[in-house]
Coordinates of C-alpha atoms and ligand atoms in Angstrom, one line a residue:
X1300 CA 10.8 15.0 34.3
X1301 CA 13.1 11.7 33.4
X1302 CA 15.8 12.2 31.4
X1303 CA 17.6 9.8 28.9
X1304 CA 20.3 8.8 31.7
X1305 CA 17.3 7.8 33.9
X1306 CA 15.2 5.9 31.5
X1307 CA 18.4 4.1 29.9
X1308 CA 18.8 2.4 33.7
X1309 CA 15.3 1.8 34.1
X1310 CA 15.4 0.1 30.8
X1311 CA 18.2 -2.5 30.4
X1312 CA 21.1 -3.5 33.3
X1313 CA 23.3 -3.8 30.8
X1314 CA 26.4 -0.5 31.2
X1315 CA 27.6 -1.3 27.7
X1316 CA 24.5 -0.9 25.9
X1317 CA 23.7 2.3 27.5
X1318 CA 26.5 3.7 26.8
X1319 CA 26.5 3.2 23.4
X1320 CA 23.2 5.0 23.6
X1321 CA 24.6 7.9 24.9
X1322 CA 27.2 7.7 22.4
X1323 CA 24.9 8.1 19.6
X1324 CA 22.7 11.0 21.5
X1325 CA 26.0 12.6 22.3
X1326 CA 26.9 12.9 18.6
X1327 CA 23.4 13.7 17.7
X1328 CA 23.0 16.8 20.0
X1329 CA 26.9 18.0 19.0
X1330 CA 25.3 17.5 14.7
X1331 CA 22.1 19.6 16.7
X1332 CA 24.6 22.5 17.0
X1333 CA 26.4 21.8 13.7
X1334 CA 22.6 22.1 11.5
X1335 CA 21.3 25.0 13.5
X1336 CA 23.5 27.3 11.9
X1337 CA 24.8 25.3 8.7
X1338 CA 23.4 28.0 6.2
X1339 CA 25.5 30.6 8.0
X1340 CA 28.8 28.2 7.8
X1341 CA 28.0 27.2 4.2
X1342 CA 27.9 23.9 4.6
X1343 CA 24.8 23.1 3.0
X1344 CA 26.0 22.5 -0.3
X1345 CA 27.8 19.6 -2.4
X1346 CA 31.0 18.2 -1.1
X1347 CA 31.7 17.9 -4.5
X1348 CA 32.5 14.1 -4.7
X1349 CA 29.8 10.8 -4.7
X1350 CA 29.4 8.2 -1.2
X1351 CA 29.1 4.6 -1.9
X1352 CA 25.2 4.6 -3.6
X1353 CA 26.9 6.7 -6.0
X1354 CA 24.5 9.9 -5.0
X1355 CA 25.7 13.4 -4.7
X1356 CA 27.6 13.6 -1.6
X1357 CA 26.9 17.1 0.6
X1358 CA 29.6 18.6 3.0
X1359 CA 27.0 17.9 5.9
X1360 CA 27.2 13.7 4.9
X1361 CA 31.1 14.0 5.6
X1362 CA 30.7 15.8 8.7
X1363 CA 28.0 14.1 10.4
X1364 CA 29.7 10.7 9.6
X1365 CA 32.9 12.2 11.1
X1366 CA 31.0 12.6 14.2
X1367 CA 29.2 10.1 14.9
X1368 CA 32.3 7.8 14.3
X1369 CA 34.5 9.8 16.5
X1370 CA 31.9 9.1 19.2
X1371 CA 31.9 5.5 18.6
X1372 CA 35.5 4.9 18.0
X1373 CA 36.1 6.5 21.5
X1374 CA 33.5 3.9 22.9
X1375 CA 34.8 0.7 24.6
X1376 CA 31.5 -1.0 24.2
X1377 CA 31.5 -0.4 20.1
X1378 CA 33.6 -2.8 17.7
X1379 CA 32.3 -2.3 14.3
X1380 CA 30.6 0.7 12.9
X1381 CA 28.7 0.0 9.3
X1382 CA 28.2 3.5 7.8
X1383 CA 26.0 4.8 4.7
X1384 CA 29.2 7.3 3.8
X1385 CA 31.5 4.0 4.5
X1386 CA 32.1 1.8 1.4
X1387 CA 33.3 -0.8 4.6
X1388 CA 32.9 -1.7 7.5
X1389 CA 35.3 -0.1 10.3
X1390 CA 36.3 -2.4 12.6
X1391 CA 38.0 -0.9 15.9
X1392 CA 40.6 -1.9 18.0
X1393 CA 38.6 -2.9 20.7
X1394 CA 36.5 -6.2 21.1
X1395 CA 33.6 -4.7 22.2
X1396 CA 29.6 -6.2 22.7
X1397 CA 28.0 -4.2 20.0
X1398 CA 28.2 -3.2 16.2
X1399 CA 26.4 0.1 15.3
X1400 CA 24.9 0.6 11.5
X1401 CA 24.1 4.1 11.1
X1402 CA 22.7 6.1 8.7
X1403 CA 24.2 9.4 9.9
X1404 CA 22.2 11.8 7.9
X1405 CA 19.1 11.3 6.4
X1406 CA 17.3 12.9 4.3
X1407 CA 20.0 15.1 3.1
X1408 CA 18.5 16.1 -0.2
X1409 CA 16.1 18.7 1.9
X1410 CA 19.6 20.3 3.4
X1411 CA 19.7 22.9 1.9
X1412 CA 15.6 24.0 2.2
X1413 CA 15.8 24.0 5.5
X1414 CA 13.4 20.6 6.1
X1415 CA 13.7 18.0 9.3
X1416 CA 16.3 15.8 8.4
X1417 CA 17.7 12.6 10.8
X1418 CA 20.6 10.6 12.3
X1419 CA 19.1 7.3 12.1
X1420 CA 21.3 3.9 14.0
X1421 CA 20.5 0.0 15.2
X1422 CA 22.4 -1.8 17.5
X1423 CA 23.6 -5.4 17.1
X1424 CA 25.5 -7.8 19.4
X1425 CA 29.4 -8.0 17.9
X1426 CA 28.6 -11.8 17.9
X1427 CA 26.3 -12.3 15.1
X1428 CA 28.7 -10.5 12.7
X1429 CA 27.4 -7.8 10.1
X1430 CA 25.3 -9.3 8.5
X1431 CA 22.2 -10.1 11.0
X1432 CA 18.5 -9.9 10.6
X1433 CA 16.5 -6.7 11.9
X1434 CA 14.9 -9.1 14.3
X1435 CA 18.2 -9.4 16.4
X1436 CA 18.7 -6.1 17.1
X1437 CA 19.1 -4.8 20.8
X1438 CA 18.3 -1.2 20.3
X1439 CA 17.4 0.8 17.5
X1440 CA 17.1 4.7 17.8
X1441 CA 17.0 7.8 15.3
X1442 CA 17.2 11.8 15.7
X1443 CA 14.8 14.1 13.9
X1444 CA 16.2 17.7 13.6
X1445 CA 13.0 19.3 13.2
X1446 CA 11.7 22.5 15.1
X1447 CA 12.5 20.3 18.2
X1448 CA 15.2 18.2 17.8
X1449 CA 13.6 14.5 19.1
X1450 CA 15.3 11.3 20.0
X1451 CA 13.1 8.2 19.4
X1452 CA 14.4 5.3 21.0
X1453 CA 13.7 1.5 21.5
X1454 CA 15.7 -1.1 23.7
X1455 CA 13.8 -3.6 25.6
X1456 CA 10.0 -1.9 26.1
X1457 CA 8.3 0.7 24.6
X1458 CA 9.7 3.4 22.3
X1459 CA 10.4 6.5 24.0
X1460 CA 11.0 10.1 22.5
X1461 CA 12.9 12.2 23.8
X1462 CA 13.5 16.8 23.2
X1463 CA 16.8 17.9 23.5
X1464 CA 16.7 20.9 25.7
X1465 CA 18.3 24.1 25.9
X1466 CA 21.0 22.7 28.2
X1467 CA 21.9 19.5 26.1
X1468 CA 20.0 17.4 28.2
X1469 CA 17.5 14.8 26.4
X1470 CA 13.9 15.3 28.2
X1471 CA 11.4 11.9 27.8
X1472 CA 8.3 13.8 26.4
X1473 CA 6.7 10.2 25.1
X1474 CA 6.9 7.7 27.6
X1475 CA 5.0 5.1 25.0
X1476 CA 4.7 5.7 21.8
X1477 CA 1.6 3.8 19.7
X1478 CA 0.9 3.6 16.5
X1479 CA -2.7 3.6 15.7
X1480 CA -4.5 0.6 14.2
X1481 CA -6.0 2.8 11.5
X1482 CA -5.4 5.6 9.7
X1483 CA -6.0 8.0 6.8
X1484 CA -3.0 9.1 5.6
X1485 CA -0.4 7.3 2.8
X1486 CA 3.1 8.7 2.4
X1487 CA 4.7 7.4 -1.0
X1488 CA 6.4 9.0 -3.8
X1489 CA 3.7 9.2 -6.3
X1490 CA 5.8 11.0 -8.8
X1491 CA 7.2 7.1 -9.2
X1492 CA 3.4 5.8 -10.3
X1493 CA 4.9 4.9 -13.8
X1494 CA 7.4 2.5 -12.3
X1495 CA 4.7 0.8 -9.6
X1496 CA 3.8 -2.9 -9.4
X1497 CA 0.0 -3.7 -9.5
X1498 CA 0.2 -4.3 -5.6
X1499 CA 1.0 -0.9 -4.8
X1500 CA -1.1 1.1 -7.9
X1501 CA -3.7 -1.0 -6.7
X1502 CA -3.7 0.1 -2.5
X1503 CA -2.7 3.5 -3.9
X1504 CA -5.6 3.8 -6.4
X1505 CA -8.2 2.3 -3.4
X1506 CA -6.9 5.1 -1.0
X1507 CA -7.0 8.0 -3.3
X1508 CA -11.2 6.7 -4.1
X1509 CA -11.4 7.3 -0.7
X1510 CA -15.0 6.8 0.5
X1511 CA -16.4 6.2 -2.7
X1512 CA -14.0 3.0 -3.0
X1513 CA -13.4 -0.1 -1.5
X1514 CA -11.9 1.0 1.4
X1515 CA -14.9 3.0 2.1
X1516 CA -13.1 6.1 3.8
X1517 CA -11.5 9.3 2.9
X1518 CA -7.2 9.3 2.8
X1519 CA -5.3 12.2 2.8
X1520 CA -1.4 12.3 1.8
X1521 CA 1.7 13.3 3.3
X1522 CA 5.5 13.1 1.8
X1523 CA 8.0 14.8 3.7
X1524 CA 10.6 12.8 1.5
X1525 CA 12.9 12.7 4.3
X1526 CA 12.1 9.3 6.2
X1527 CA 13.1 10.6 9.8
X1528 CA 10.3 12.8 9.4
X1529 CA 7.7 10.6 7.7
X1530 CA 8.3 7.9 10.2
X1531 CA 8.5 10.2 13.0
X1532 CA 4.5 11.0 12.3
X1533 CA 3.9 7.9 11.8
X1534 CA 4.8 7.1 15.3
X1535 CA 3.0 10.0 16.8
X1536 CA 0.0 9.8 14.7
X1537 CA -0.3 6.8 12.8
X1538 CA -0.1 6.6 8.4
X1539 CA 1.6 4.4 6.3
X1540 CA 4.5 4.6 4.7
X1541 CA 5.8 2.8 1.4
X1542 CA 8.9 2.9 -0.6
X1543 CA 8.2 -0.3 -2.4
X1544 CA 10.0 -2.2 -5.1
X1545 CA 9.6 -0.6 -8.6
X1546 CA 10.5 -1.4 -12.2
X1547 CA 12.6 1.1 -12.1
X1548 CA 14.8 -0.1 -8.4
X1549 CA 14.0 -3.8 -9.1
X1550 CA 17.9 -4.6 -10.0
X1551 CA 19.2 -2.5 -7.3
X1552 CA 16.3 -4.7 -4.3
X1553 CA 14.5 -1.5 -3.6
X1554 CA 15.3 2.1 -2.9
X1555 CA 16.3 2.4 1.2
X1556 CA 18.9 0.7 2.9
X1557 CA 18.3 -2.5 5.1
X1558 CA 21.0 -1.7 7.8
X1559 CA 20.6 1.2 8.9
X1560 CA 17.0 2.8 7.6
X1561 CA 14.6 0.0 7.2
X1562 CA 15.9 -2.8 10.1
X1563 CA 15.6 0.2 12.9
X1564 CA 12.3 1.9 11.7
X1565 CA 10.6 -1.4 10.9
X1566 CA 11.8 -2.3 14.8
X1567 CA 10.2 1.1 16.2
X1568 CA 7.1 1.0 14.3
X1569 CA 6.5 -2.5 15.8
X1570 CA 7.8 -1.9 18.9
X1571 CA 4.7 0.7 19.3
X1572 CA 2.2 -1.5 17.9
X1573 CA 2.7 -0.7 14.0
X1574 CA 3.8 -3.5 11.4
X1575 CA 5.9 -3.9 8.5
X1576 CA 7.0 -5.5 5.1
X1577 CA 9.1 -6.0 1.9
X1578 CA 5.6 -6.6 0.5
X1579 CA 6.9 -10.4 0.2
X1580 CA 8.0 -10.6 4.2
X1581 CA 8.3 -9.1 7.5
X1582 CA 11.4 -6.4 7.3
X1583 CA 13.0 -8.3 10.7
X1584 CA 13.4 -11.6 8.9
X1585 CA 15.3 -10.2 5.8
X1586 CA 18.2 -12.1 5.6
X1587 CA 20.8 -9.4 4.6
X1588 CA 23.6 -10.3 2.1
X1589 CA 25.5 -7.1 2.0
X1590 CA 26.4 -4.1 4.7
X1591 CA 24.7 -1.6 1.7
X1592 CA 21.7 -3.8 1.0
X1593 CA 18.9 -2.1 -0.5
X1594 CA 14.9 -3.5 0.6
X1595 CA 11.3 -2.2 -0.2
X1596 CA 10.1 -0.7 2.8
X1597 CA 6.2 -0.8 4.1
X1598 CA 5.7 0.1 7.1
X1599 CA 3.2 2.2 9.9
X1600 CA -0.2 1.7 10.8
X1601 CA -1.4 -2.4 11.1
X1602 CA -4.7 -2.3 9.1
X1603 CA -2.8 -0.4 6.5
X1604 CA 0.1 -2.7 6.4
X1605 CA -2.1 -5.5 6.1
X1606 CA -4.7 -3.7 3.2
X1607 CA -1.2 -3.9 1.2
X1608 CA -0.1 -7.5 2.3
X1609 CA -3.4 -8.5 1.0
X1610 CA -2.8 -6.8 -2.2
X1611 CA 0.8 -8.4 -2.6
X1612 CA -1.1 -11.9 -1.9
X1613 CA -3.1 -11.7 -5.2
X1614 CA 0.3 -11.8 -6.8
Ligands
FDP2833 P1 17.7 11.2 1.0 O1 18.0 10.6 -0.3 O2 17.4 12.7 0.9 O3 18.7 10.9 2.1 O4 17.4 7.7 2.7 C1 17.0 8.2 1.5 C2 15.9 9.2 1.5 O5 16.3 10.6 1.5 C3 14.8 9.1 2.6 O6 15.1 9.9 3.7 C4 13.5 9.5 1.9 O7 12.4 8.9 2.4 C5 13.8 9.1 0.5 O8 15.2 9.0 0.3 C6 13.2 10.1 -0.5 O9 13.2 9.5 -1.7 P2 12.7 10.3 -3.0 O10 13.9 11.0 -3.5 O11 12.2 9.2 -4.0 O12 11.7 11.3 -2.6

């Protein structure tokens, strides 16, 4: 059995980064506790006021931001912490190696059914400043709370899950997780067809012809709608995923945040073998110009990925 402590020194020398790690598993497993028994505490519902994309804000946003920045702030190795719930940036005291970007509850409009939702977070180094491509990150990580609650986690090597157990300790139960090359399943919003560009109604239309089409096998389809958990599949099992640019998110860039949802996903999904893109370029070399930026995200299994490259090449 290895548990996070053990793999973390196994997998980088460097003290600081670990522990920032640890930081963001520690306030994971205490939000663990918080959503097991949300329902009961009433905290499922609205807060009553909007975050910075302007969406209805639940209480379980403000809490789960609270604790994941208390964490941080109380973390040497930590000097900036870029927040979805955070209009800015919060810079701490301390001169620390590493800025976090977090997205400290995803998927929070399938709160209050009761459906997996995440803690997602990338590291940077402090020096870069905060606005760095996905390519420069040092570690990348997010937390499903699901029927287990899983840590997937990428520094230097391969991505590793994690359980967390009964006794808070995080148990390695994937030492290497792959993505497969192929697959036959899609995961897209396909309530948004009206909106699609010909790139994606034309993959999307090919998949759903399934072995009578082009792509000459049958696709079945899966939407969680909360991205911890599509992604978390992905990684286990293989699929695609695409959130791509509509007419209808066209002014905003896209739909998902670069930051903190699609720089660390794109950067597990290729760190076990998957690929990703914008539909124009590889997620890693976007060049963000804000802390909130919004991207198309494509991402999972290679072949896929590339099926809707080659679709985005016809122009
Ligand atoms: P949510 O708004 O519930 O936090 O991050 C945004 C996100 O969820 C992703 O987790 C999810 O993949 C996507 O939005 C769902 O979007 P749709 O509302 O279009 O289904």
């Amino acid at each position: 059995m290895t548990t996070l402590a053990q793999w973390l020194v196994a997998e980088t020398d460097d003290a600081a980064l670990r522990s920032v790690v640890v930081s963001m598993a520690a306030a994971s497993a205490e939000l663990a506790a918080v959503l097991r028994v949300a329902p009961i505490a009433g905290q499922t519902g609205l807060a009553g006021h909007t975050n910075v994309q302007g969406e209805a804000q639940k209480a379980l946003d403000v809490i789960s931001n609270d604790v994941v920045l208390r964490h941080l702030q109380a973390n040497d190795a930590v000097s900036v912490l870029i927040s979805e719930e955070l209009d800015d940036a919060v810079h701490f005291e301390n001169q620390g190696a590493f800025i976090v970007a977090t997205d400290p509850l995803d998927g929070s409009s399938n709160l209050d059914v009761n459906v997996t939702v995440g803690t997602i977070f990338s590291v940077l180094p402090s020096a870069g400043g905060l606005l760095q491509k996905g390519r420069e990150q040092v570690a990348a990580g997010f937390v499903a709370y699901g029927p287990a609650t899983s840590l997937v986690l990428r520094i230097a090597g391969d991505v590793s899950v994690f359980t967390l157990d009964g006794q808070g300790e995080w148990v390695q139960v994937v030492v290497a997780a792959k993505v497969p090359e192929a697959t036959g399943e899609f995961a897209i919003n396909t309530a948004r067809e009206r909106f699609w560009d010909a790139a994606t109604l034309g993959y999307v239309k090919e998949s759903v012809a399934g072995e009578t089409g082009p792509a000459g096998k049958r696709y079945n389809m899966r939407w969680v709608g909360s991205m911890v958990a599509d992604i978390l599949r992905i990684l286990m099992r293989g699929g695609i995923f695409l959130y791509p640019l509509d007419s209808e998110t066209v002014s905003k860039g896209g739909r998902l945040r670069l930051l903190y949802e699609a720089n660390p996903m794109a950067w597990l999904v290729e760190g076990a073998g998957g690929r990703s893109t914008t539909g124009q370029q590889e997620i890693l070399d976007v060049e963000p110009t804000g802390i909130h930026q919004r991207v198309p995200v494509i991402l999972g299994s290679a072949e896929e990925v590339r099926r809707v490259e080659a679709w985005y090449a016809k122009g």
